[in-house]
Coordinates of C-alpha atoms and ligand atoms in Angstrom, one line a residue:
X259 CA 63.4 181.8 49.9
X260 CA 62.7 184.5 47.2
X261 CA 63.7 187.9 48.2
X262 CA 62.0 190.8 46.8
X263 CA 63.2 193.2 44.3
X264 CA 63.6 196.4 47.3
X265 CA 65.3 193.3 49.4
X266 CA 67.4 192.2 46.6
X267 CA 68.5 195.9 45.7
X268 CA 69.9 196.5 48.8
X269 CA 72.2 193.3 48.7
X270 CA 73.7 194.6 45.7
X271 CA 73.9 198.1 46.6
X272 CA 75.8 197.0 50.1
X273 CA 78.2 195.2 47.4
X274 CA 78.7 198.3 45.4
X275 CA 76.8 197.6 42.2
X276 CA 75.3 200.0 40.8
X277 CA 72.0 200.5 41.4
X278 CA 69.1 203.6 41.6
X279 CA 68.4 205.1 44.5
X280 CA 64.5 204.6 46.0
X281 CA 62.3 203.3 48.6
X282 CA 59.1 201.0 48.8
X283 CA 56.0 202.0 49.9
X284 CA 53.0 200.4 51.3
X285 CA 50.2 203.2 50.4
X286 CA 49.6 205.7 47.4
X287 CA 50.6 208.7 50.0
X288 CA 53.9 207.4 50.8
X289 CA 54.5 206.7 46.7
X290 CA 53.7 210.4 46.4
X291 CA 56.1 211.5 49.3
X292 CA 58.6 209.5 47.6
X293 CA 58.1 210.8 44.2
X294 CA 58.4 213.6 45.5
X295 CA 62.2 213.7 47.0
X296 CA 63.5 211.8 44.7
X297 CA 62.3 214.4 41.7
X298 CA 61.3 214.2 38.2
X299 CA 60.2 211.0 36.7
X300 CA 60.4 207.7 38.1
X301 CA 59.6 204.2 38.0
X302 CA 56.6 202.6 40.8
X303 CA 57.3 198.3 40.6
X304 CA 55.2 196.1 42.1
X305 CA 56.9 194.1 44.8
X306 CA 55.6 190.9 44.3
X307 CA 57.9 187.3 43.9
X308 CA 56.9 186.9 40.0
X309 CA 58.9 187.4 36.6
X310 CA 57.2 189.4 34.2
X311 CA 55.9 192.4 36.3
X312 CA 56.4 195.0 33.5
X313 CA 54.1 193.1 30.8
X314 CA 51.6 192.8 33.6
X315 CA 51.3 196.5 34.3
X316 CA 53.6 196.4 37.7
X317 CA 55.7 198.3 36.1
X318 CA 55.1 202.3 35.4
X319 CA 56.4 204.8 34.8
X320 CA 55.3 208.5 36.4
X321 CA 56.3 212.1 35.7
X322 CA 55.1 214.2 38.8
X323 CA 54.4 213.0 42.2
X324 CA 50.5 213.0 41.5
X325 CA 51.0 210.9 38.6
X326 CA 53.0 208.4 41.0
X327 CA 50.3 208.5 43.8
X328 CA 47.5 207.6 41.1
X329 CA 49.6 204.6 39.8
X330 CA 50.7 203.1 43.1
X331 CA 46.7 203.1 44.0
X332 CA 46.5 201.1 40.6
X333 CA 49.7 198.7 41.3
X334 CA 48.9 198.6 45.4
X335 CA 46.4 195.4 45.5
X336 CA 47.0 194.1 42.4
X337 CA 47.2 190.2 41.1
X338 CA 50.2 189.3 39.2
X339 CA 50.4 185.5 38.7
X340 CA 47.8 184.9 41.6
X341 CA 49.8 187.3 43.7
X342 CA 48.8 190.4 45.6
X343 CA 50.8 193.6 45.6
X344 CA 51.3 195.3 49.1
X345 CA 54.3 196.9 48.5
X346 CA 55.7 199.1 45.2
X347 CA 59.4 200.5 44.8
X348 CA 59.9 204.3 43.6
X349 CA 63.1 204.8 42.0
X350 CA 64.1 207.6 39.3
X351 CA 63.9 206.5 36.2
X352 CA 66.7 206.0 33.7
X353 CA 67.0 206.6 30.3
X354 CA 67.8 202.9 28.9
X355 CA 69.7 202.9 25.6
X356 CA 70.7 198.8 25.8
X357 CA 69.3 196.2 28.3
X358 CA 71.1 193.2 28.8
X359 CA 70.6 190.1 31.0
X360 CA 73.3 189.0 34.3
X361 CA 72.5 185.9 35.9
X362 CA 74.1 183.2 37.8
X363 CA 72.7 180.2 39.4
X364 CA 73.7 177.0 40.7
X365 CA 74.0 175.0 38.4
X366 CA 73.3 170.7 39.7
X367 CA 75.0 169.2 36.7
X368 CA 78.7 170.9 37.1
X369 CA 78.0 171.4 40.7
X370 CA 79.2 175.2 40.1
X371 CA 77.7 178.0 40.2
X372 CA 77.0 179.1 36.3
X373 CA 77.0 182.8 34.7
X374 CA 74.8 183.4 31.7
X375 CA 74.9 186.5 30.2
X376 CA 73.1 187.6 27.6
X377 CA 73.0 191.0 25.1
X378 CA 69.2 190.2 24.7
X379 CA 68.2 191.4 28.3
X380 CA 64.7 193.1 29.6
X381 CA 62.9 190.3 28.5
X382 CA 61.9 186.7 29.3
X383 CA 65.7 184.7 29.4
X384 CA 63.8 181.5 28.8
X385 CA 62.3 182.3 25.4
X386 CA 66.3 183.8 24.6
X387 CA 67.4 180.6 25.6
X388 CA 64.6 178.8 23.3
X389 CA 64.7 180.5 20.3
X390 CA 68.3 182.3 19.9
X391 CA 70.4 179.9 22.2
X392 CA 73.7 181.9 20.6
X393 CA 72.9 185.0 22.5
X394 CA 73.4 183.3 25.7
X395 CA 76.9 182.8 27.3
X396 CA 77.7 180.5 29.9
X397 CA 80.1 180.3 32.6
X398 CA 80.5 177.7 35.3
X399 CA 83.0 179.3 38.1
X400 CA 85.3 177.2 40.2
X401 CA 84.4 178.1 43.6
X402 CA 87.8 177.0 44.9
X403 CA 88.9 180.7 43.0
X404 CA 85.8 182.7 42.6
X405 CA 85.3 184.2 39.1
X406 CA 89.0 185.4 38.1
X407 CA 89.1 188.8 36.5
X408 CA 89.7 187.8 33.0
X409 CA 86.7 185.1 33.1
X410 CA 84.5 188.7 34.2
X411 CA 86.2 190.3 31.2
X412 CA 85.0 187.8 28.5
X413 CA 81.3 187.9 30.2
X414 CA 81.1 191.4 30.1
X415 CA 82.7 191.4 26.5
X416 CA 80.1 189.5 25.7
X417 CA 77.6 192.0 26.2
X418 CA 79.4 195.3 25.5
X419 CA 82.5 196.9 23.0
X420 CA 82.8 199.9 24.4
X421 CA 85.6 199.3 27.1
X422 CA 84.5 201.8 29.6
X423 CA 81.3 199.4 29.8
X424 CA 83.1 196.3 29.6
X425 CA 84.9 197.2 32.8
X426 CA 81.8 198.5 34.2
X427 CA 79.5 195.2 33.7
X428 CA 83.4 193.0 34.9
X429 CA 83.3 194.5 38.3
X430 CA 79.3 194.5 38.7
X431 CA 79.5 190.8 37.7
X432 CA 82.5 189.9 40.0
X433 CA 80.2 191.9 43.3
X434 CA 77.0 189.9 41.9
X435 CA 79.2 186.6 42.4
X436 CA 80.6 187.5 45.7
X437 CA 76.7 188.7 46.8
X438 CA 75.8 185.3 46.0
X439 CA 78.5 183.2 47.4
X440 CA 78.0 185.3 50.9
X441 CA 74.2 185.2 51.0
X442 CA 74.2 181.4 50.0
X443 CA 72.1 182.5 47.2
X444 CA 71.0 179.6 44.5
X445 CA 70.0 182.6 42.0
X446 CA 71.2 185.7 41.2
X447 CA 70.3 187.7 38.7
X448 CA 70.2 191.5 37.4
X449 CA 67.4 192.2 34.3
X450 CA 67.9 194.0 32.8
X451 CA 71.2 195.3 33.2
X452 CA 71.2 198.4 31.3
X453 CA 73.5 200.8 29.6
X454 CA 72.1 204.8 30.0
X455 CA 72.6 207.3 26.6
X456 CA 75.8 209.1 28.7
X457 CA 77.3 205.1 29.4
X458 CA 76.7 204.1 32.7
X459 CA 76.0 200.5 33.4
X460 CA 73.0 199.8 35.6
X461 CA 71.3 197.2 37.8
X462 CA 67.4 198.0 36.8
X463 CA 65.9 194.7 38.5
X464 CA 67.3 192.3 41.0
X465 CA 66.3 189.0 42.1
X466 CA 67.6 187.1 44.3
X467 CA 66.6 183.6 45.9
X468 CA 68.5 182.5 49.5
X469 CA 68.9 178.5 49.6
X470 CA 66.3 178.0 52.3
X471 CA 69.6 176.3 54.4
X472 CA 71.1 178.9 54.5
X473 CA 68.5 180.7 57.0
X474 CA 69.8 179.2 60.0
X475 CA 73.1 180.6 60.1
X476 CA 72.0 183.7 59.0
X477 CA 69.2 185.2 60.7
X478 CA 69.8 188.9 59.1
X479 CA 68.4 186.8 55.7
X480 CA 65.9 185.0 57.6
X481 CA 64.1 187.8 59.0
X482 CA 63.7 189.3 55.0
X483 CA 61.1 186.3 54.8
X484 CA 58.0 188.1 53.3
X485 CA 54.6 185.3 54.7
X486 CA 52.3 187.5 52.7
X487 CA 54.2 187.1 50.0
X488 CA 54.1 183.4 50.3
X489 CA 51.8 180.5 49.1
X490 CA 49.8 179.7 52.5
X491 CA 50.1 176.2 52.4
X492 CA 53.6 176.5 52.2
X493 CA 53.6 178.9 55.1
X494 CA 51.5 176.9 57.7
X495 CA 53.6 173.7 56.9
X496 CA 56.6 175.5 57.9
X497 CA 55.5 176.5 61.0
X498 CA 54.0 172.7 61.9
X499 CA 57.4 172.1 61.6
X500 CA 56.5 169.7 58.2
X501 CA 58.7 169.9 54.6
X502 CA 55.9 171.0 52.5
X503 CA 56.0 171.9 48.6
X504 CA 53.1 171.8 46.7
X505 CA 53.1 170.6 43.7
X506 CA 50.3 170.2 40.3
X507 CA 48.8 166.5 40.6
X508 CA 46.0 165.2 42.8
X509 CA 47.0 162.7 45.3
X510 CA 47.9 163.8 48.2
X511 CA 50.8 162.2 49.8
X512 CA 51.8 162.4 53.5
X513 CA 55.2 160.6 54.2
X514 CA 58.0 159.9 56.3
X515 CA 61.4 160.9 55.5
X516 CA 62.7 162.7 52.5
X517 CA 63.8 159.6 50.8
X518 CA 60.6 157.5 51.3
X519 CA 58.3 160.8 50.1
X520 CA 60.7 161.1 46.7
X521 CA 60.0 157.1 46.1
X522 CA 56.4 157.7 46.8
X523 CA 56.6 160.5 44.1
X524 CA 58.2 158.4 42.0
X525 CA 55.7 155.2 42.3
X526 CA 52.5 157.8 41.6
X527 CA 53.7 158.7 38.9
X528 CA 55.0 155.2 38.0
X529 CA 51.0 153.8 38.6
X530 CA 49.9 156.7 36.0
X531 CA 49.2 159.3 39.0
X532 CA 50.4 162.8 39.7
X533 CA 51.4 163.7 43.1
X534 CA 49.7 167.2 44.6
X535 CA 52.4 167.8 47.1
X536 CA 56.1 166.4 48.6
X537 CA 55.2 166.1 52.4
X538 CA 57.7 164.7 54.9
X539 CA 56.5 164.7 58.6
X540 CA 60.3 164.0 59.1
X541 CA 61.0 161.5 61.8
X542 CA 59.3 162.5 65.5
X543 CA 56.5 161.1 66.5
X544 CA 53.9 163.3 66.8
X545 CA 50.2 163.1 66.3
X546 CA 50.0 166.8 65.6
X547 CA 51.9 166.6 62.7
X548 CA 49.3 164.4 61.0
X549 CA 46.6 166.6 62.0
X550 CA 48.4 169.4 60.4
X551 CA 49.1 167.7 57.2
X552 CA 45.6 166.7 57.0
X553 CA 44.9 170.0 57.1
X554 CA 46.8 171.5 54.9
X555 CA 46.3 168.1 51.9
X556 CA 42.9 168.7 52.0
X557 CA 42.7 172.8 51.7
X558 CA 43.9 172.0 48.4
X559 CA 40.7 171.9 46.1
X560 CA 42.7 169.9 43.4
X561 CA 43.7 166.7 46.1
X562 CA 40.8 163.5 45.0
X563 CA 42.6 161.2 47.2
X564 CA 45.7 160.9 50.0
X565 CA 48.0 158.4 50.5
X566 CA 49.8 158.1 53.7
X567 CA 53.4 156.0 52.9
X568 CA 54.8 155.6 56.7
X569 CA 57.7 153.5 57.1
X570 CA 57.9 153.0 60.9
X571 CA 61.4 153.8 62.8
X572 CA 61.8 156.5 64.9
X573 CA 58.4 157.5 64.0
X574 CA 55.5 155.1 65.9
X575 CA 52.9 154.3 63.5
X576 CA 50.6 153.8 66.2
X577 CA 50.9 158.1 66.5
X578 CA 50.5 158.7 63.0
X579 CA 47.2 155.9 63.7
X580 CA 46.2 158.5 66.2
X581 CA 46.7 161.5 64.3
X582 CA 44.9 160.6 61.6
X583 CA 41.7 159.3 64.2
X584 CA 42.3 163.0 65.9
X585 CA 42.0 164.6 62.3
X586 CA 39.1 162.7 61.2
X587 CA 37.2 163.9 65.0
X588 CA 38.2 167.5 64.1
X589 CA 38.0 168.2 60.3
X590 CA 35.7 166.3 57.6
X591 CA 37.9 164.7 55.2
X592 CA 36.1 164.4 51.7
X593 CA 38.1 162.3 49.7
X594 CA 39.1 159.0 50.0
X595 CA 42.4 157.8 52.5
X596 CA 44.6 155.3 51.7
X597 CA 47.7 154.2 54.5
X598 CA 50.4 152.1 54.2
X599 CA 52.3 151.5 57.3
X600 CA 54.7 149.2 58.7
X601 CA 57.4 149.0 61.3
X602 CA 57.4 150.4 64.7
X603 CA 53.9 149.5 66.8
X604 CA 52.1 148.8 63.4
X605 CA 49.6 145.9 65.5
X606 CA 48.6 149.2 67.5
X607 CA 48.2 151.3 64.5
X608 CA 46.3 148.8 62.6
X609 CA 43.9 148.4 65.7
X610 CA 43.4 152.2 66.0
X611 CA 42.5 152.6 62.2
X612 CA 40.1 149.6 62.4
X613 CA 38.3 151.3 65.3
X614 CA 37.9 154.1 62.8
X615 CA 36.6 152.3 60.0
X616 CA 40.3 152.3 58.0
X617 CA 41.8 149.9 56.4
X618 CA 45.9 149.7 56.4
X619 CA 47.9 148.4 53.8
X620 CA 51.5 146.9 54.1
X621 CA 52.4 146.5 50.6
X622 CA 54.0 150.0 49.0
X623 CA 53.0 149.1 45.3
X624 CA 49.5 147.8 46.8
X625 CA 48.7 151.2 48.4
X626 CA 50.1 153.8 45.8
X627 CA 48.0 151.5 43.0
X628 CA 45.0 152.0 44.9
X629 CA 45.3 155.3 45.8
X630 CA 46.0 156.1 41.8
X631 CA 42.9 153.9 41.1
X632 CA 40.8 156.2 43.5
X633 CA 41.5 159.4 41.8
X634 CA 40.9 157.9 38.6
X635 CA 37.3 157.0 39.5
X636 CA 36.7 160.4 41.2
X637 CA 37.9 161.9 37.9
Ligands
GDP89 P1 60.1 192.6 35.4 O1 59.2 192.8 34.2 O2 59.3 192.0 36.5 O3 61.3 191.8 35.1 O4 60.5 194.1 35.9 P2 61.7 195.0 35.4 O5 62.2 195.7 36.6 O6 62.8 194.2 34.8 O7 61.1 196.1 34.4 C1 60.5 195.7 33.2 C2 60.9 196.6 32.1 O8 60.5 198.0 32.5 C3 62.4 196.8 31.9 O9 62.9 195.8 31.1 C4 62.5 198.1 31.3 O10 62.2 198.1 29.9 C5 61.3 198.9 32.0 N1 61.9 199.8 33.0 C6 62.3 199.4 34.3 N2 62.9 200.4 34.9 C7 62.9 201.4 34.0 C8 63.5 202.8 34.1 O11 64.1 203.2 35.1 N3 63.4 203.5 32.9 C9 62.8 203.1 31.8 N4 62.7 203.8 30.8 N5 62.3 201.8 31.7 C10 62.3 201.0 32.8
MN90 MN1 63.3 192.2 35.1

């Protein structure tokens, strides 16, 4: 789950990084208001869960509160990267003599969580890493002991010569680790982190992401979960109780079990397909799922074709039979369906699909080549 920047802010702030005061606001008034009491110029950001804000013109700065009412009615309702703007932060601006980049994520291959720290900050840390890889520093931290004052020390030297600031960015980066140990964050990151003309280090930008198992124990994190903010599809699959992520190809692929829908993937692509979505229905029985897959698979403009991969255990393939029938009753279905099932009550699930017109497929390789074929005569 991706926190906003406002959201973010206030993690670190509780930590005791420093960061600029400010609110969010929803309309142009309350921008104004804000303005306002905070005094002289400041900074209206869009709060919206994309990267790159600034070069897309969330990002402004305003000298009087008239000035800062005007530009939140320009950010307010905004697209950046598909997304719409219903929030903006006012904060005073500071005067930036350096920016620099803080980040730390989780990193799969040394199972630790990674620094990178970078003097190049503000901008994009991917095209740093692409074209001037030397300007990046990375540190994996040993969880069993946190990061360990001198490892801080040779981050923040990293960054900074003057001393005053290398102690400044050691401390913020030891409260940015223990924000995301305690938050179960997989990404943390402050850009830019920037140094003012009179030397004080600053957090500018947060983001932070929240692994989404994290949620459960932690419903003070769980409730920060912004829906509008949220791809829809991704939203309504959460509440059907379904693992939904969506992904670029075009077959559709509704599955049972995490393991079986990451070997579906895999065989998709394997038959010279791309895959439009991971979908798990998990392992109850229960025709509504299907319906709701359905439903959601074939929103998606770019789906030509939908495999169903159901390995039956725990989950009867006679119900998924029957939510598929109950989907096809309620919804047209435009493009074509192919099902593989087998296992529990598959004679009854195969009867139910013949009574429907459908077909259904034992063979795994059988079904994912035909549903590849399929897309590839649509195309
Ligand atoms: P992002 O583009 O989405 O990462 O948004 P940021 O919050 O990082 O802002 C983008 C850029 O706007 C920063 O790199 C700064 O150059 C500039 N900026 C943000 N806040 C301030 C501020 O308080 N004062 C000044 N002068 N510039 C700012
Ligand atoms: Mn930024």
């Amino acid at each position: 789950m991706n926190l906003h920047e406002y959201q973010a802010r206030a993690l670190l702030k509780a930590a005791g990084v420093p960061v600029p005061d400010g609110d969010v606001a929803s309309t142009p008034g309350e921008a104004e208001a804000l303005s306002r009491r905070i005094g002289g110029t400041v900074v209206v950001k869009a709060q919206v869960h994309a990267g790159g804000r600034g070069k897309a013109g969330g990002v402004k700065l305003a000298k009087t509160p008239a000035e800062t009412a005007d530009i939140a009615s320009h950010i307010l309702g905004m697209q950046i990267k598909g997304l719409t703007v219903h929030k903006v932060l006012v904060v005073p601006a500071a005067d930036i003599a350096t920016e620099a980049y803080v980040g730390l994520i989780l990193d799969r291959d040394s199972q630790r969580p990674v620094f990178m720290v970078s003097p190049a900050g503000g901008i994009d840390i991917e095209e740093v890493a692409a074209k001037t890889p030397d300007k990046i520093l990375r540190l994996p931290v040993d969880p069993r002991f946190g990061l360990l004052p001198h490892q801080a020390m040779a981050l923040a030297f990293f960054l900074y010569t003057d001393i005053k600031q290398v102690r400044a960015a050691a401390d913020i980066m030891q409260r940015l680790y223990k924000v995301f140990v305690e938050n179960g964050a997989s990404l943390a990151e402050i850009n830019p982190l920037v140094t003012t003309p009179a030397g004080q280090v600053l957090a500018l930008d947060a983001k932070i992401s929240i692994d989404d198992n994290e949620l459960d124990r932690r419903p003070d994190l769980a409730e920060l979960r912004d829906e509008t903010a949220e791809d829809p599809a991704e939203v309504a699959a959460r509440r059907a109780g379904l693992t939904f992520i969506k992904l670029d190809g075009n077959v559709g692929c509704v599955v049972n079990g995490a393991g079986l829908a990451m070997a579906t993937m895999d065989l998709v692509k394997y038959y010279g397909g791309e895959p439009a979505n991971f979908l798990d229905i998990g392992g109850s029985s229960n025709p509504d799922k299907v319906v709701n897959a359905l439903k959601i698979i074939t929103a998606d403009p770019s789906v030509r074709a939908i495999l169903f991969n159901i390995f039956g255990g725990i989950t009867r393939t006679d119900d998924v039979a029957n939510g598929i029938k109950t989907a096809l009753a309620q919804f047209p279905v435009k493009v074509p369906i192919v099902v593989r099932l087998t296992g529990t009550n598959e004679k009854e699930a195969v009867k139910i699909l013949q009574g429907i017109g459908m077909t259904a497929l034992s063979d795994m390789d059988e079904a994912v080549s035909k549903v590849v074929a399929l897309v590839g005569e649509a195309a």
